[in-house]
Every structure is written in structure tokens, then in C-alpha cells.
Amino acid sequence: MTTAGDIMHRGAQWIPAHETLDRAAQLMRELNVGALPISDENERLCGILTDRDIVVGCVAMGHDPARITAGEMAKGTPRWIDADADVGEVLREMREHQIRRLPVIRDKRLVGMISEADLVRHLAKDQIASWAESVYATTARP
């Protein structure tokens, strides 16, 4: 059985909720990633911050990324998966919530992230096609 821990990208790092978006952007550049899990003061997942969130939700709105925190950008209920979860559970979680990045947790600690690139490296083409169709599907407009 292939697990989330088998396909995840190791070395993921939190951005504390109190850190500013300019610091988050710097960390994304250093780690060469497009998203960071946001942690509260107890190192618990409280959101995900993407490069798009910074650009669209802050900069494009005329706000200063040095004055907005990662925690202020955290919205909704963050999704995550246990490191021992089967790949089928990973795909189901990502499909049901139409998400492209999923933090991997073991013993309440961040141990990795699963992104589209990780899926492509580890899954069969038919699994990837089905996943992509469901995650990128949009509701038809009348």
C-alpha cells in the first residue's frame, strides 16, 4: 500500500501566523515552493498560504505585504492528511475539497506536503487524469 508519507515532499516548513506576507514570500523563494502551511502558536495547522494569496489577496488590493500577516490570510478549515493514509484517501481529500496542495501530518506535526508534482511522479496516468478532471472542474454557468 502506497501512503501519503511515501509520495509527499519532505522538508515542508510552517510559516507562523504572526509572520508577515513579505517574509512568507521570502521563505517561499528560499524553499522554491508556491505554498506554505500556516501554524498557530502551538504549531497546529490553521491555514495554507499560497503565492497567489499574496499577490491577489494583498498586493493587488493595494495592501502592504509587510503589514499583513499570514494568519490574516488564513481562511476556512485547513485540510490535511495523516502520513499513514492510503493514496486513495489523499486523492479523495484533494478531489472533495478541490485542492492542489495537502499538508501531511504525523503525530500532530508537519512532516511534508503533497502537491500536483508529487502526484505526477508517483501515480498512474489514469489516476492523475481522473484527479485533475475533478480538481479543476468548474460548475457550469447557465
mmCIF file with all atom_site columns, C-alpha atoms in Angstrom:
data_model
loop_
_atom_site.group_PDB
_atom_site.id
_atom_site.type_symbol
_atom_site.label_atom_id
_atom_site.label_alt_id
_atom_site.label_comp_id
_atom_site.label_asym_id
_atom_site.label_entity_id
_atom_site.label_seq_id
_atom_site.pdbx_PDB_ins_code
_atom_site.Cartn_x
_atom_site.Cartn_y
_atom_site.Cartn_z
_atom_site.occupancy
_atom_site.B_iso_or_equiv
_atom_site.pdbx_formal_charge
_atom_site.auth_seq_id
_atom_site.auth_comp_id
_atom_site.auth_asym_id
_atom_site.auth_atom_id
_atom_site.pdbx_PDB_model_num
ATOM 1   C CA . MET A 1 1   ? 0.000   0.000  0.000   1.00 0.00 ? 1   MET A CA 1
ATOM 2   C CA . THR A 1 2   ? 1.352   3.385  -1.005  1.00 0.00 ? 2   THR A CA 1
ATOM 3   C CA . THR A 1 3   ? 0.814   6.050  1.652   1.00 0.00 ? 3   THR A CA 1
ATOM 4   C CA . ALA A 1 4   ? 0.810   9.838  1.826   1.00 0.00 ? 4   ALA A CA 1
ATOM 5   C CA . GLY A 1 5   ? 4.193   9.587  3.537   1.00 0.00 ? 5   GLY A CA 1
ATOM 6   C CA . ASP A 1 6   ? 5.566   7.675  0.534   1.00 0.00 ? 6   ASP A CA 1
ATOM 7   C CA . ILE A 1 7   ? 4.641   10.322 -2.027  1.00 0.00 ? 7   ILE A CA 1
ATOM 8   C CA . MET A 1 8   ? 4.947   13.556 -0.046  1.00 0.00 ? 8   MET A CA 1
ATOM 9   C CA . HIS A 1 9   ? 7.655   16.140 -0.472  1.00 0.00 ? 9   HIS A CA 1
ATOM 10  C CA . ARG A 1 10  ? 9.690   16.092 2.712   1.00 0.00 ? 10  ARG A CA 1
ATOM 11  C CA . GLY A 1 11  ? 11.093  19.161 4.389   1.00 0.00 ? 11  GLY A CA 1
ATOM 12  C CA . ALA A 1 12  ? 7.943   21.271 4.349   1.00 0.00 ? 12  ALA A CA 1
ATOM 13  C CA . GLN A 1 13  ? 8.041   24.214 6.729   1.00 0.00 ? 13  GLN A CA 1
ATOM 14  C CA . TRP A 1 14  ? 5.398   26.199 8.574   1.00 0.00 ? 14  TRP A CA 1
ATOM 15  C CA . ILE A 1 15  ? 5.016   29.923 8.369   1.00 0.00 ? 15  ILE A CA 1
ATOM 16  C CA . PRO A 1 16  ? 3.888   31.139 11.798  1.00 0.00 ? 16  PRO A CA 1
ATOM 17  C CA . ALA A 1 17  ? 0.571   33.007 11.696  1.00 0.00 ? 17  ALA A CA 1
ATOM 18  C CA . HIS A 1 18  ? 2.239   36.146 13.102  1.00 0.00 ? 18  HIS A CA 1
ATOM 19  C CA . GLU A 1 19  ? 4.787   36.390 10.239  1.00 0.00 ? 19  GLU A CA 1
ATOM 20  C CA . THR A 1 20  ? 4.214   38.969 7.535   1.00 0.00 ? 20  THR A CA 1
ATOM 21  C CA . LEU A 1 21  ? 3.456   38.180 3.922   1.00 0.00 ? 21  LEU A CA 1
ATOM 22  C CA . ASP A 1 22  ? 6.749   39.646 2.729   1.00 0.00 ? 22  ASP A CA 1
ATOM 23  C CA . ARG A 1 23  ? 8.567   37.149 4.993   1.00 0.00 ? 23  ARG A CA 1
ATOM 24  C CA . ALA A 1 24  ? 6.326   34.374 3.661   1.00 0.00 ? 24  ALA A CA 1
ATOM 25  C CA . ALA A 1 25  ? 7.258   35.310 0.091   1.00 0.00 ? 25  ALA A CA 1
ATOM 26  C CA . GLN A 1 26  ? 10.946  35.221 1.009   1.00 0.00 ? 26  GLN A CA 1
ATOM 27  C CA . LEU A 1 27  ? 10.545  31.782 2.587   1.00 0.00 ? 27  LEU A CA 1
ATOM 28  C CA . MET A 1 28  ? 8.686   30.519 -0.495  1.00 0.00 ? 28  MET A CA 1
ATOM 29  C CA . ARG A 1 29  ? 11.583  31.721 -2.638  1.00 0.00 ? 29  ARG A CA 1
ATOM 30  C CA . GLU A 1 30  ? 14.180  30.080 -0.355  1.00 0.00 ? 30  GLU A CA 1
ATOM 31  C CA . LEU A 1 31  ? 12.288  26.768 -0.338  1.00 0.00 ? 31  LEU A CA 1
ATOM 32  C CA . ASN A 1 32  ? 11.258  27.004 -4.011  1.00 0.00 ? 32  ASN A CA 1
ATOM 33  C CA . VAL A 1 33  ? 7.591   26.379 -3.174  1.00 0.00 ? 33  VAL A CA 1
ATOM 34  C CA . GLY A 1 34  ? 4.310   28.082 -4.008  1.00 0.00 ? 34  GLY A CA 1
ATOM 35  C CA . ALA A 1 35  ? 2.517   27.397 -0.733  1.00 0.00 ? 35  ALA A CA 1
ATOM 36  C CA . LEU A 1 36  ? 3.216   27.258 2.984   1.00 0.00 ? 36  LEU A CA 1
ATOM 37  C CA . PRO A 1 37  ? 1.136   25.771 5.777   1.00 0.00 ? 37  PRO A CA 1
ATOM 38  C CA . ILE A 1 38  ? 0.318   28.391 8.417   1.00 0.00 ? 38  ILE A CA 1
ATOM 39  C CA . SER A 1 39  ? 0.804   27.402 12.061  1.00 0.00 ? 39  SER A CA 1
ATOM 40  C CA . ASP A 1 40  ? -0.719  28.860 15.185  1.00 0.00 ? 40  ASP A CA 1
ATOM 41  C CA . GLU A 1 41  ? 1.272   29.450 18.370  1.00 0.00 ? 41  GLU A CA 1
ATOM 42  C CA . ASN A 1 42  ? 1.021   25.722 19.211  1.00 0.00 ? 42  ASN A CA 1
ATOM 43  C CA . GLU A 1 43  ? 2.381   24.644 15.809  1.00 0.00 ? 43  GLU A CA 1
ATOM 44  C CA . ARG A 1 44  ? -1.056  23.448 14.721  1.00 0.00 ? 44  ARG A CA 1
ATOM 45  C CA . LEU A 1 45  ? -2.277  23.906 11.177  1.00 0.00 ? 45  LEU A CA 1
ATOM 46  C CA . CYS A 1 46  ? -4.534  26.944 10.861  1.00 0.00 ? 46  CYS A CA 1
ATOM 47  C CA . GLY A 1 47  ? -4.360  27.548 7.109   1.00 0.00 ? 47  GLY A CA 1
ATOM 48  C CA . ILE A 1 48  ? -2.404  27.430 3.874   1.00 0.00 ? 48  ILE A CA 1
ATOM 49  C CA . LEU A 1 49  ? -0.844  30.479 2.249   1.00 0.00 ? 49  LEU A CA 1
ATOM 50  C CA . THR A 1 50  ? -0.147  30.467 -1.480  1.00 0.00 ? 50  THR A CA 1
ATOM 51  C CA . ASP A 1 51  ? 1.841   32.813 -3.672  1.00 0.00 ? 51  ASP A CA 1
ATOM 52  C CA . ARG A 1 52  ? -1.462  33.640 -5.367  1.00 0.00 ? 52  ARG A CA 1
ATOM 53  C CA . ASP A 1 53  ? -2.965  34.635 -1.995  1.00 0.00 ? 53  ASP A CA 1
ATOM 54  C CA . ILE A 1 54  ? -0.139  37.121 -1.512  1.00 0.00 ? 54  ILE A CA 1
ATOM 55  C CA . VAL A 1 55  ? -0.458  38.616 -4.997  1.00 0.00 ? 55  VAL A CA 1
ATOM 56  C CA . VAL A 1 56  ? -4.244  38.643 -5.399  1.00 0.00 ? 56  VAL A CA 1
ATOM 57  C CA . GLY A 1 57  ? -5.360  38.985 -1.787  1.00 0.00 ? 57  GLY A CA 1
ATOM 58  C CA . CYS A 1 58  ? -2.783  41.538 -0.688  1.00 0.00 ? 58  CYS A CA 1
ATOM 59  C CA . VAL A 1 59  ? -0.692  43.264 -3.347  1.00 0.00 ? 59  VAL A CA 1
ATOM 60  C CA . ALA A 1 60  ? -3.434  43.594 -5.980  1.00 0.00 ? 60  ALA A CA 1
ATOM 61  C CA . MET A 1 61  ? -5.743  45.012 -3.296  1.00 0.00 ? 61  MET A CA 1
ATOM 62  C CA . GLY A 1 62  ? -3.217  47.766 -2.580  1.00 0.00 ? 62  GLY A CA 1
ATOM 63  C CA . HIS A 1 63  ? -2.152  46.404 0.801   1.00 0.00 ? 63  HIS A CA 1
ATOM 64  C CA . ASP A 1 64  ? 1.414   46.322 2.106   1.00 0.00 ? 64  ASP A CA 1
ATOM 65  C CA . PRO A 1 65  ? 2.711   42.729 2.454   1.00 0.00 ? 65  PRO A CA 1
ATOM 66  C CA . ALA A 1 66  ? 4.996   43.953 5.257   1.00 0.00 ? 66  ALA A CA 1
ATOM 67  C CA . ARG A 1 67  ? 1.908   44.855 7.320   1.00 0.00 ? 67  ARG A CA 1
ATOM 68  C CA . ILE A 1 68  ? -0.377  41.850 6.654   1.00 0.00 ? 68  ILE A CA 1
ATOM 69  C CA . THR A 1 69  ? 0.247   38.574 8.472   1.00 0.00 ? 69  THR A CA 1
ATOM 70  C CA . ALA A 1 70  ? -0.083  35.024 7.215   1.00 0.00 ? 70  ALA A CA 1
ATOM 71  C CA . GLY A 1 71  ? -2.744  34.452 9.870   1.00 0.00 ? 71  GLY A CA 1
ATOM 72  C CA . GLU A 1 72  ? -4.855  37.291 8.479   1.00 0.00 ? 72  GLU A CA 1
ATOM 73  C CA . MET A 1 73  ? -4.896  35.480 5.135   1.00 0.00 ? 73  MET A CA 1
ATOM 74  C CA . ALA A 1 74  ? -5.903  32.101 6.620   1.00 0.00 ? 74  ALA A CA 1
ATOM 75  C CA . LYS A 1 75  ? -9.473  31.339 5.592   1.00 0.00 ? 75  LYS A CA 1
ATOM 76  C CA . GLY A 1 76  ? -11.764 28.367 6.069   1.00 0.00 ? 76  GLY A CA 1
ATOM 77  C CA . THR A 1 77  ? -10.949 24.996 7.552   1.00 0.00 ? 77  THR A CA 1
ATOM 78  C CA . PRO A 1 78  ? -7.483  23.796 6.590   1.00 0.00 ? 78  PRO A CA 1
ATOM 79  C CA . ARG A 1 79  ? -7.319  20.323 5.072   1.00 0.00 ? 79  ARG A CA 1
ATOM 80  C CA . TRP A 1 80  ? -4.551  17.832 5.853   1.00 0.00 ? 80  TRP A CA 1
ATOM 81  C CA . ILE A 1 81  ? -3.841  14.113 5.652   1.00 0.00 ? 81  ILE A CA 1
ATOM 82  C CA . ASP A 1 82  ? -2.160  11.675 8.008   1.00 0.00 ? 82  ASP A CA 1
ATOM 83  C CA . ALA A 1 83  ? 1.186   10.337 6.776   1.00 0.00 ? 83  ALA A CA 1
ATOM 84  C CA . ASP A 1 84  ? -0.123  6.768  7.006   1.00 0.00 ? 84  ASP A CA 1
ATOM 85  C CA . ALA A 1 85  ? -3.214  7.436  4.868   1.00 0.00 ? 85  ALA A CA 1
ATOM 86  C CA . ASP A 1 86  ? -3.580  5.438  1.674   1.00 0.00 ? 86  ASP A CA 1
ATOM 87  C CA . VAL A 1 87  ? -3.059  7.301  -1.615  1.00 0.00 ? 87  VAL A CA 1
ATOM 88  C CA . GLY A 1 88  ? -6.743  6.744  -2.364  1.00 0.00 ? 88  GLY A CA 1
ATOM 89  C CA . GLU A 1 89  ? -7.567  8.824  0.719   1.00 0.00 ? 89  GLU A CA 1
ATOM 90  C CA . VAL A 1 90  ? -5.154  11.528 -0.455  1.00 0.00 ? 90  VAL A CA 1
ATOM 91  C CA . LEU A 1 91  ? -6.861  11.725 -3.843  1.00 0.00 ? 91  LEU A CA 1
ATOM 92  C CA . ARG A 1 92  ? -10.315 11.700 -2.270  1.00 0.00 ? 92  ARG A CA 1
ATOM 93  C CA . GLU A 1 93  ? -9.440  14.552 0.113   1.00 0.00 ? 93  GLU A CA 1
ATOM 94  C CA . MET A 1 94  ? -7.978  16.640 -2.700  1.00 0.00 ? 94  MET A CA 1
ATOM 95  C CA . ARG A 1 95  ? -10.926 15.894 -5.014  1.00 0.00 ? 95  ARG A CA 1
ATOM 96  C CA . GLU A 1 96  ? -13.662 16.560 -2.472  1.00 0.00 ? 96  GLU A CA 1
ATOM 97  C CA . HIS A 1 97  ? -12.185 19.906 -1.470  1.00 0.00 ? 97  HIS A CA 1
ATOM 98  C CA . GLN A 1 98  ? -10.754 20.814 -4.900  1.00 0.00 ? 98  GLN A CA 1
ATOM 99  C CA . ILE A 1 99  ? -7.296  21.473 -3.508  1.00 0.00 ? 99  ILE A CA 1
ATOM 100 C CA . ARG A 1 100 ? -3.913  21.083 -5.159  1.00 0.00 ? 100 ARG A CA 1
ATOM 101 C CA . ARG A 1 101 ? -1.672  21.053 -2.110  1.00 0.00 ? 101 ARG A CA 1
ATOM 102 C CA . LEU A 1 102 ? -2.141  18.974 1.004   1.00 0.00 ? 102 LEU A CA 1
ATOM 103 C CA . PRO A 1 103 ? -0.082  19.122 4.224   1.00 0.00 ? 103 PRO A CA 1
ATOM 104 C CA . VAL A 1 104 ? 0.946   15.745 5.625   1.00 0.00 ? 104 VAL A CA 1
ATOM 105 C CA . ILE A 1 105 ? 0.821   15.349 9.400   1.00 0.00 ? 105 ILE A CA 1
ATOM 106 C CA . ARG A 1 106 ? 2.256   12.655 11.684  1.00 0.00 ? 106 ARG A CA 1
ATOM 107 C CA . ASP A 1 107 ? 1.756   12.783 15.452  1.00 0.00 ? 107 ASP A CA 1
ATOM 108 C CA . LYS A 1 108 ? 0.321   16.323 15.151  1.00 0.00 ? 108 LYS A CA 1
ATOM 109 C CA . ARG A 1 109 ? 3.490   17.561 13.417  1.00 0.00 ? 109 ARG A CA 1
ATOM 110 C CA . LEU A 1 110 ? 4.016   18.703 9.833   1.00 0.00 ? 110 LEU A CA 1
ATOM 111 C CA . VAL A 1 111 ? 6.189   16.148 8.018   1.00 0.00 ? 111 VAL A CA 1
ATOM 112 C CA . GLY A 1 112 ? 5.600   17.058 4.372   1.00 0.00 ? 112 GLY A CA 1
ATOM 113 C CA . MET A 1 113 ? 3.359   18.374 1.617   1.00 0.00 ? 113 MET A CA 1
ATOM 114 C CA . ILE A 1 114 ? 1.735   16.685 -1.337  1.00 0.00 ? 114 ILE A CA 1
ATOM 115 C CA . SER A 1 115 ? 1.453   18.768 -4.483  1.00 0.00 ? 115 SER A CA 1
ATOM 116 C CA . GLU A 1 116 ? 0.456   18.131 -8.069  1.00 0.00 ? 116 GLU A CA 1
ATOM 117 C CA . ALA A 1 117 ? 4.085   17.392 -8.918  1.00 0.00 ? 117 ALA A CA 1
ATOM 118 C CA . ASP A 1 118 ? 4.227   14.673 -6.246  1.00 0.00 ? 118 ASP A CA 1
ATOM 119 C CA . LEU A 1 119 ? 1.113   13.028 -7.684  1.00 0.00 ? 119 LEU A CA 1
ATOM 120 C CA . VAL A 1 120 ? 2.563   13.089 -11.198 1.00 0.00 ? 120 VAL A CA 1
ATOM 121 C CA . ARG A 1 121 ? 5.801   11.464 -10.001 1.00 0.00 ? 121 ARG A CA 1
ATOM 122 C CA . HIS A 1 122 ? 4.083   8.640  -8.124  1.00 0.00 ? 122 HIS A CA 1
ATOM 123 C CA . LEU A 1 123 ? 0.712   7.825  -9.670  1.00 0.00 ? 123 LEU A CA 1
ATOM 124 C CA . ALA A 1 124 ? -0.516  6.150  -12.832 1.00 0.00 ? 124 ALA A CA 1
ATOM 125 C CA . LYS A 1 125 ? -1.650  8.371  -15.703 1.00 0.00 ? 125 LYS A CA 1
ATOM 126 C CA . ASP A 1 126 ? -5.298  7.339  -15.343 1.00 0.00 ? 126 ASP A CA 1
ATOM 127 C CA . GLN A 1 127 ? -5.276  8.254  -11.626 1.00 0.00 ? 127 GLN A CA 1
ATOM 128 C CA . ILE A 1 128 ? -3.760  11.661 -12.407 1.00 0.00 ? 128 ILE A CA 1
ATOM 129 C CA . ALA A 1 129 ? -6.244  12.324 -15.227 1.00 0.00 ? 129 ALA A CA 1
ATOM 130 C CA . SER A 1 130 ? -9.218  11.494 -13.006 1.00 0.00 ? 130 SER A CA 1
ATOM 131 C CA . TRP A 1 131 ? -7.847  13.624 -10.166 1.00 0.00 ? 131 TRP A CA 1
ATOM 132 C CA . ALA A 1 132 ? -7.103  16.605 -12.436 1.00 0.00 ? 132 ALA A CA 1
ATOM 133 C CA . GLU A 1 133 ? -10.546 16.472 -14.007 1.00 0.00 ? 133 GLU A CA 1
ATOM 134 C CA . SER A 1 134 ? -12.250 16.611 -10.619 1.00 0.00 ? 134 SER A CA 1
ATOM 135 C CA . VAL A 1 135 ? -9.980  19.216 -9.020  1.00 0.00 ? 135 VAL A CA 1
ATOM 136 C CA . TYR A 1 136 ? -10.046 21.593 -11.978 1.00 0.00 ? 136 TYR A CA 1
ATOM 137 C CA . ALA A 1 137 ? -13.722 21.065 -12.771 1.00 0.00 ? 137 ALA A CA 1
ATOM 138 C CA . THR A 1 138 ? -15.835 24.173 -12.608 1.00 0.00 ? 138 THR A CA 1
ATOM 139 C CA . THR A 1 139 ? -19.530 24.461 -12.127 1.00 0.00 ? 139 THR A CA 1
ATOM 140 C CA . ALA A 1 140 ? -21.312 25.107 -15.405 1.00 0.00 ? 140 ALA A CA 1
ATOM 141 C CA . ARG A 1 141 ? -22.819 28.557 -15.732 1.00 0.00 ? 141 ARG A CA 1
ATOM 142 C CA . PRO A 1 142 ? -26.349 28.969 -17.086 1.00 0.00 ? 142 PRO A CA 1
#
